[in-house]
XYZ file of C-alpha atoms in Angstrom:
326
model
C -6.451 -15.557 45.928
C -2.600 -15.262 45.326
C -1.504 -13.895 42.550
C 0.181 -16.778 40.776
C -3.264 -18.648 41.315
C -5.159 -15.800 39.843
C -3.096 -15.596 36.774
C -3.140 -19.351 36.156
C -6.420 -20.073 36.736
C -8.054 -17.084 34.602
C -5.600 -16.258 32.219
C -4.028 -19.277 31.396
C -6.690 -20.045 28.616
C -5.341 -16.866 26.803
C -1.917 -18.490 25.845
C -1.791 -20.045 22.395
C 0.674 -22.029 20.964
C 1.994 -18.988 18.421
C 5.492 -20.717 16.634
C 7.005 -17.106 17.324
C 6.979 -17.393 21.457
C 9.651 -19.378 22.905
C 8.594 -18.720 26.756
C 5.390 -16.914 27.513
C 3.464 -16.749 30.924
C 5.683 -18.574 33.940
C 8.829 -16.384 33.888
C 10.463 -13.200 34.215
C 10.030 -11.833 30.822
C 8.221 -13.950 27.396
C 11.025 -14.564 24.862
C 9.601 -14.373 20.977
C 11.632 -14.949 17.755
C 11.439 -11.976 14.984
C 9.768 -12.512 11.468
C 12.085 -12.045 8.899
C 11.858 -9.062 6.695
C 9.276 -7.695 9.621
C 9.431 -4.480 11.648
C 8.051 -4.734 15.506
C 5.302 -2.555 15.809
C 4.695 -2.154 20.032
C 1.909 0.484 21.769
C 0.359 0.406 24.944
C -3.252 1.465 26.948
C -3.918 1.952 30.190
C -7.661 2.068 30.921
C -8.856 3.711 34.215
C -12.170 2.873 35.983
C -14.367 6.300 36.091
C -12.490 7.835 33.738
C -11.695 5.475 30.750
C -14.866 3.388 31.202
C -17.954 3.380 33.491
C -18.215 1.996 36.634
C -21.185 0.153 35.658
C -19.101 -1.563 32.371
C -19.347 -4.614 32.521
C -16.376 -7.167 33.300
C -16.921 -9.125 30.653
C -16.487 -5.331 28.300
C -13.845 -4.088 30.309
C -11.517 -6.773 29.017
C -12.804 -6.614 25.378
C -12.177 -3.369 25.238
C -8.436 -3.196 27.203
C -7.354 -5.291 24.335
C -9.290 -3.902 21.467
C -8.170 -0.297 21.922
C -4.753 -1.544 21.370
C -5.481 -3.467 18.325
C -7.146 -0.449 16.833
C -3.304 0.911 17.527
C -1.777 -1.749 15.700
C -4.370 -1.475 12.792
C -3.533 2.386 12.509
C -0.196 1.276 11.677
C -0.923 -1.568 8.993
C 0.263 -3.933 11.232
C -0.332 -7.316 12.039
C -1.331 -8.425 15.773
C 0.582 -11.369 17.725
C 0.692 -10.978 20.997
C -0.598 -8.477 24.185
C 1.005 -8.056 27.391
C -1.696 -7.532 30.305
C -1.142 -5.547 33.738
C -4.067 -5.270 36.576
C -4.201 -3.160 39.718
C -7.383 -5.085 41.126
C -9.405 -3.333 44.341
C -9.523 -6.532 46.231
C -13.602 -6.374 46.141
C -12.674 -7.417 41.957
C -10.424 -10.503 43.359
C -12.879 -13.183 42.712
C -14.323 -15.151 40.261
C -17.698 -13.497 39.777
C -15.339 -10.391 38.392
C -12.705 -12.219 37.102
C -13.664 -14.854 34.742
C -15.921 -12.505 32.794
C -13.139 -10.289 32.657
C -10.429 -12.841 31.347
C -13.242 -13.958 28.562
C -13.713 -10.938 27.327
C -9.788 -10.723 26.611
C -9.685 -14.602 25.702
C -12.975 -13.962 23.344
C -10.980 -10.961 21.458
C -7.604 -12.736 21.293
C -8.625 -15.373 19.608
C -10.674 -13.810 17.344
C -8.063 -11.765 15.871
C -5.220 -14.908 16.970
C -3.030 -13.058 19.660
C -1.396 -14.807 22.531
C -0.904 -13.397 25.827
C 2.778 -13.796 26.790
C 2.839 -12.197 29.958
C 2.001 -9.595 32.431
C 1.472 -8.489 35.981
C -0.819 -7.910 38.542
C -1.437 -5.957 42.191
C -3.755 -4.955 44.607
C -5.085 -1.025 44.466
C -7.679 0.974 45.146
C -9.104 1.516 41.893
C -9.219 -0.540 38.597
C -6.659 0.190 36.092
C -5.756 -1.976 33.455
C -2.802 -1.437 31.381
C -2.370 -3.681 27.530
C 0.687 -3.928 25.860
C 0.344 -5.204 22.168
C 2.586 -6.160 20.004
C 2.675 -6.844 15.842
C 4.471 -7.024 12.869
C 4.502 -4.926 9.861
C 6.724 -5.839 6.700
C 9.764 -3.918 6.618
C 9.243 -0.436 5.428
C 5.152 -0.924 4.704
C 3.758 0.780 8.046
C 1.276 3.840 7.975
C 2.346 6.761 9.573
C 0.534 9.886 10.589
C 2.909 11.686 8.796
C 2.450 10.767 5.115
C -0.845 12.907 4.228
C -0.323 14.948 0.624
C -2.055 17.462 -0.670
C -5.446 16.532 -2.836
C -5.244 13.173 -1.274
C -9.127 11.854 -0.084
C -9.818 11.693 3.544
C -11.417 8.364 4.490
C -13.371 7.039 7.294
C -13.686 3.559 7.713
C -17.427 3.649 9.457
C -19.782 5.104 11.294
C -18.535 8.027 13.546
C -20.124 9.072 16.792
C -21.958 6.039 18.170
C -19.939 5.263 21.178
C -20.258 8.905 22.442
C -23.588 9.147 21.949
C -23.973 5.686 23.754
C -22.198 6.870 26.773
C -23.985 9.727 27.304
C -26.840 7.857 27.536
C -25.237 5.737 30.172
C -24.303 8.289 31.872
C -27.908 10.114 32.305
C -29.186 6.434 32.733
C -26.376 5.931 35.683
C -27.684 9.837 36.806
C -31.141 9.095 36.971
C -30.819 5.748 39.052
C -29.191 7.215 41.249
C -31.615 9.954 42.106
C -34.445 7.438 41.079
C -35.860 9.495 38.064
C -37.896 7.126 35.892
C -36.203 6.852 32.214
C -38.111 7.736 29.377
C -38.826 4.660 26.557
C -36.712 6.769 23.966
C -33.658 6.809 26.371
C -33.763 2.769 26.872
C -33.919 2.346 23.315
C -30.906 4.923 22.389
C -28.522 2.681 25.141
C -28.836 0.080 22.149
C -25.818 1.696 20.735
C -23.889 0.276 23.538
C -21.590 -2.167 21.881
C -20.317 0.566 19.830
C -19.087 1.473 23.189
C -18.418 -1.374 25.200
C -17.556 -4.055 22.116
C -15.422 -2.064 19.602
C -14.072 -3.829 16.387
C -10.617 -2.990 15.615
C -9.983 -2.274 11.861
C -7.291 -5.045 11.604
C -8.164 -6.397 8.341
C -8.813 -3.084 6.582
C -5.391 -1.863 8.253
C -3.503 -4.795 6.693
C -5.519 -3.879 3.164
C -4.422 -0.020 3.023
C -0.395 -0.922 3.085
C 0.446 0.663 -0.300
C -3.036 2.652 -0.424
C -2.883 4.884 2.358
C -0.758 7.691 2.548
C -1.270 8.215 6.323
C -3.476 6.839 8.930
C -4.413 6.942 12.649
C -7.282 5.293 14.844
C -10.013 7.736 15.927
C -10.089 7.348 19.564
C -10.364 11.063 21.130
C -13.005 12.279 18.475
C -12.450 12.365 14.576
C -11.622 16.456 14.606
C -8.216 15.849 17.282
C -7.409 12.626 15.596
C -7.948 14.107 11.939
C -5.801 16.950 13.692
C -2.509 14.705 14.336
C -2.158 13.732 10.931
C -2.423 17.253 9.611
C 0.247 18.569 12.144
C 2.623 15.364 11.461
C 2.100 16.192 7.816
C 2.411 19.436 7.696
C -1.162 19.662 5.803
C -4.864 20.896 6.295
C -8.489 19.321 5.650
C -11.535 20.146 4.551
C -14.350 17.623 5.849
C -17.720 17.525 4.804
C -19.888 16.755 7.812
C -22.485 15.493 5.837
C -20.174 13.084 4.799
C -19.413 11.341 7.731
C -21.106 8.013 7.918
C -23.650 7.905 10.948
C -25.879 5.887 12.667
C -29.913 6.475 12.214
C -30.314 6.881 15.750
C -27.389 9.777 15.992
C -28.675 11.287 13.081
C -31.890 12.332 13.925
C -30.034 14.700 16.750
C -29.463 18.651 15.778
C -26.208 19.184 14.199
C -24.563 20.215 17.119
C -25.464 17.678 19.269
C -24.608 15.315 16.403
C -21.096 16.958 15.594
C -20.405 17.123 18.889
C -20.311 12.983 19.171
C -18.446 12.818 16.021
C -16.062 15.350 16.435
C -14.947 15.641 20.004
C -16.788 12.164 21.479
C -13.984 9.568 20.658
C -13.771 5.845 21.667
C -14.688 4.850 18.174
C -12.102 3.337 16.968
C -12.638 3.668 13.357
C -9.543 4.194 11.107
C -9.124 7.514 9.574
C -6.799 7.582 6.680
C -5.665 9.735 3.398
C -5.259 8.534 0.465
C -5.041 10.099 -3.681
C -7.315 9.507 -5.953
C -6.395 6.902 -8.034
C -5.798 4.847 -4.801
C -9.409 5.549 -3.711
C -10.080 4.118 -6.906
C -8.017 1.038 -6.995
C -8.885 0.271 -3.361
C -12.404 0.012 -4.507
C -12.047 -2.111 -7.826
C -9.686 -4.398 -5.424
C -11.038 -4.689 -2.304
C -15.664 -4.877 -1.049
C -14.151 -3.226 2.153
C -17.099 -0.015 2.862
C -15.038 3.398 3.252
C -16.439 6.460 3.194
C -14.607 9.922 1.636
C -15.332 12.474 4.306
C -13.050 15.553 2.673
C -9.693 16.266 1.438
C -6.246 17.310 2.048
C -5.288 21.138 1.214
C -1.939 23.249 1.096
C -3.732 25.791 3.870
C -2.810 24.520 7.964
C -5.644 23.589 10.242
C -8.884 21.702 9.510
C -12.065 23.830 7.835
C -15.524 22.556 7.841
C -18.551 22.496 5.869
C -22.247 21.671 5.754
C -24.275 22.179 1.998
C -21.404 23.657 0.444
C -21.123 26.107 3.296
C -18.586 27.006 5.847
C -19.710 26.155 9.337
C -17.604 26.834 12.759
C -17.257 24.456 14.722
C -14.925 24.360 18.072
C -12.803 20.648 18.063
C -12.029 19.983 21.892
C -11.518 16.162 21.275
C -11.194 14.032 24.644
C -8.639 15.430 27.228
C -6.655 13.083 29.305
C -5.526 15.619 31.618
């Protein structure tokens, strides 16, 4: 398969007809007119097979999840999504259409769901699978959420359950382990990889983003656990936290764990792609009279650096790692 066939016959499909592109997919570069009184909002993902993902993810999944990590950006920053840029490096055991058209619906199923167009891309021939997502959006001028807007006493939201995806892949990852040295599972273990689409399918906060503009103080998308994430906005703002782990809203199944098993998911796991988000009081407040969006107040901002936590009212230790790229 060529590579102009392979992008017309399984990409194609994503292409809409958005009145803002004026040449998409079929030339050098995509051309797309500005919004007035809008600021472009741009971020990009690459996603790494065996180290992003696992290798038994499905194709269908992989492509979800390439674009959904990078709406979760956008929604970090208020904004709203229009359009993704998409770049493969395809072993050429992937180039066919077993692989491939699973892979271009999952991307087709997400961009329409959330209306984004795919203007254009690239793709090649490698060794191992890495896809790469541009996205683009638009925020009106001077509304976006920054990481660096936190204040002291504001509330310290979550925007759902924290901790799921990790614990899912773990359990992938011992069910990948034992197949391989042909260990029987136990039931419990089968019924814990239920949590998968917390993993594989994440929802991207777009909505809720788009809701916080003139709520939220400061905001970022947890995607290397909640404690490195939480950690960014305190060192762009100059702030600390105090969290209350028994706060943080969790799934039955994750809850049942010990504490450290439990914080361990939540804290340093990642790949959640919740929004976290600070904002004072009276905006808590509002938000809630306003809006039947769920969030949950995990802690607060404080004048002392660095991020304390507690558990009944009590100081607990608690090393934050996060994910490591590196």
């Amino acid at each position: 398969m060529s590579e102009f066939s392979l992008i017309y016959q399984h990409f194609q499909h994503c292409t809409r007809k958005n009145p803002l592109t004026q040449v998409g997919i079929g030339d050098d570069c995509a051309i797309s007119s500005m919004p007035s009184d809008c600021e472009l909002v741009s971020c990009i993902d690459t996603l790494v097979a065996g180290r992003h993902f696992p290798l038994s993810t499905s194709a269908y999944a992989i492509g979800y999840k390439s674009v959904a990590v990078n709406l979760s950006d956008l929604a970090a920053m208020g904004a709203t999504p229009y359009a993704i840029l998409l770049s493969i490096s395809l072993p050429a055991k992937l180039a066919h259409d077993d692989w491939l058209k699973p892979f271009a619906q999952g991307i087709a199923d997400i961009c329409n769901r959330f209306d984004v167009e795919l203007i254009g891309g690239d793709t090649t021939q490698s060794n191992t699978l890495t896809i790469s997502v541009t996205a683009l959006g638009f925020v009106p001028s001077g509304q976006a959420i920054t990481r660096r807007g936190a204040k002291v006493g504001d509330i310290i939201c979550v925007s759902g359950e924290i901790g799921s995806a990790s614990f899912a892949l773990q359990q992938i990852l011992h069910a990948e382990k034992s197949e391989r040295h042909n260990i029987a599972l136990q039931p419990i273990a089968l019924q814990q990889i239920a949590l998968q689409p917390a993993l594989d399918l994440p929802v991207p906060q777009v909505e809720l983003g788009q809701k916080l503009r003139g709520f939220a103080h400061s905001m970022i998308d947890i995607s290397d656990g909640l404690g490195q994430d939480l950690g960014h906005i305190l060192t762009a703002s100059q702030v600390g936290a105090v969290v209350d782990l028994a706060s943080i809203p969790t799934h039955p199944r994750l809850q049942a764990l010990p504490n450290t098993d439990k914080w361990q998911h939540q804290l340093n796991g990642g790949d959640d792609y919740q929004l976290c988000f600070t904002m004072s009081e009276q905006n808590f407040v509002k938000f809630n009279q306003q809006f039947s969006d769920k969030i949950f107040a995990i802690g607060k901002i404080v004048t002392e650096n660095g991020l304390r936590l507690t558990y009944n009212n009590q100081p607990i230790e608690f090393s934050i790692t996060g994910y490591q790229h590196f």
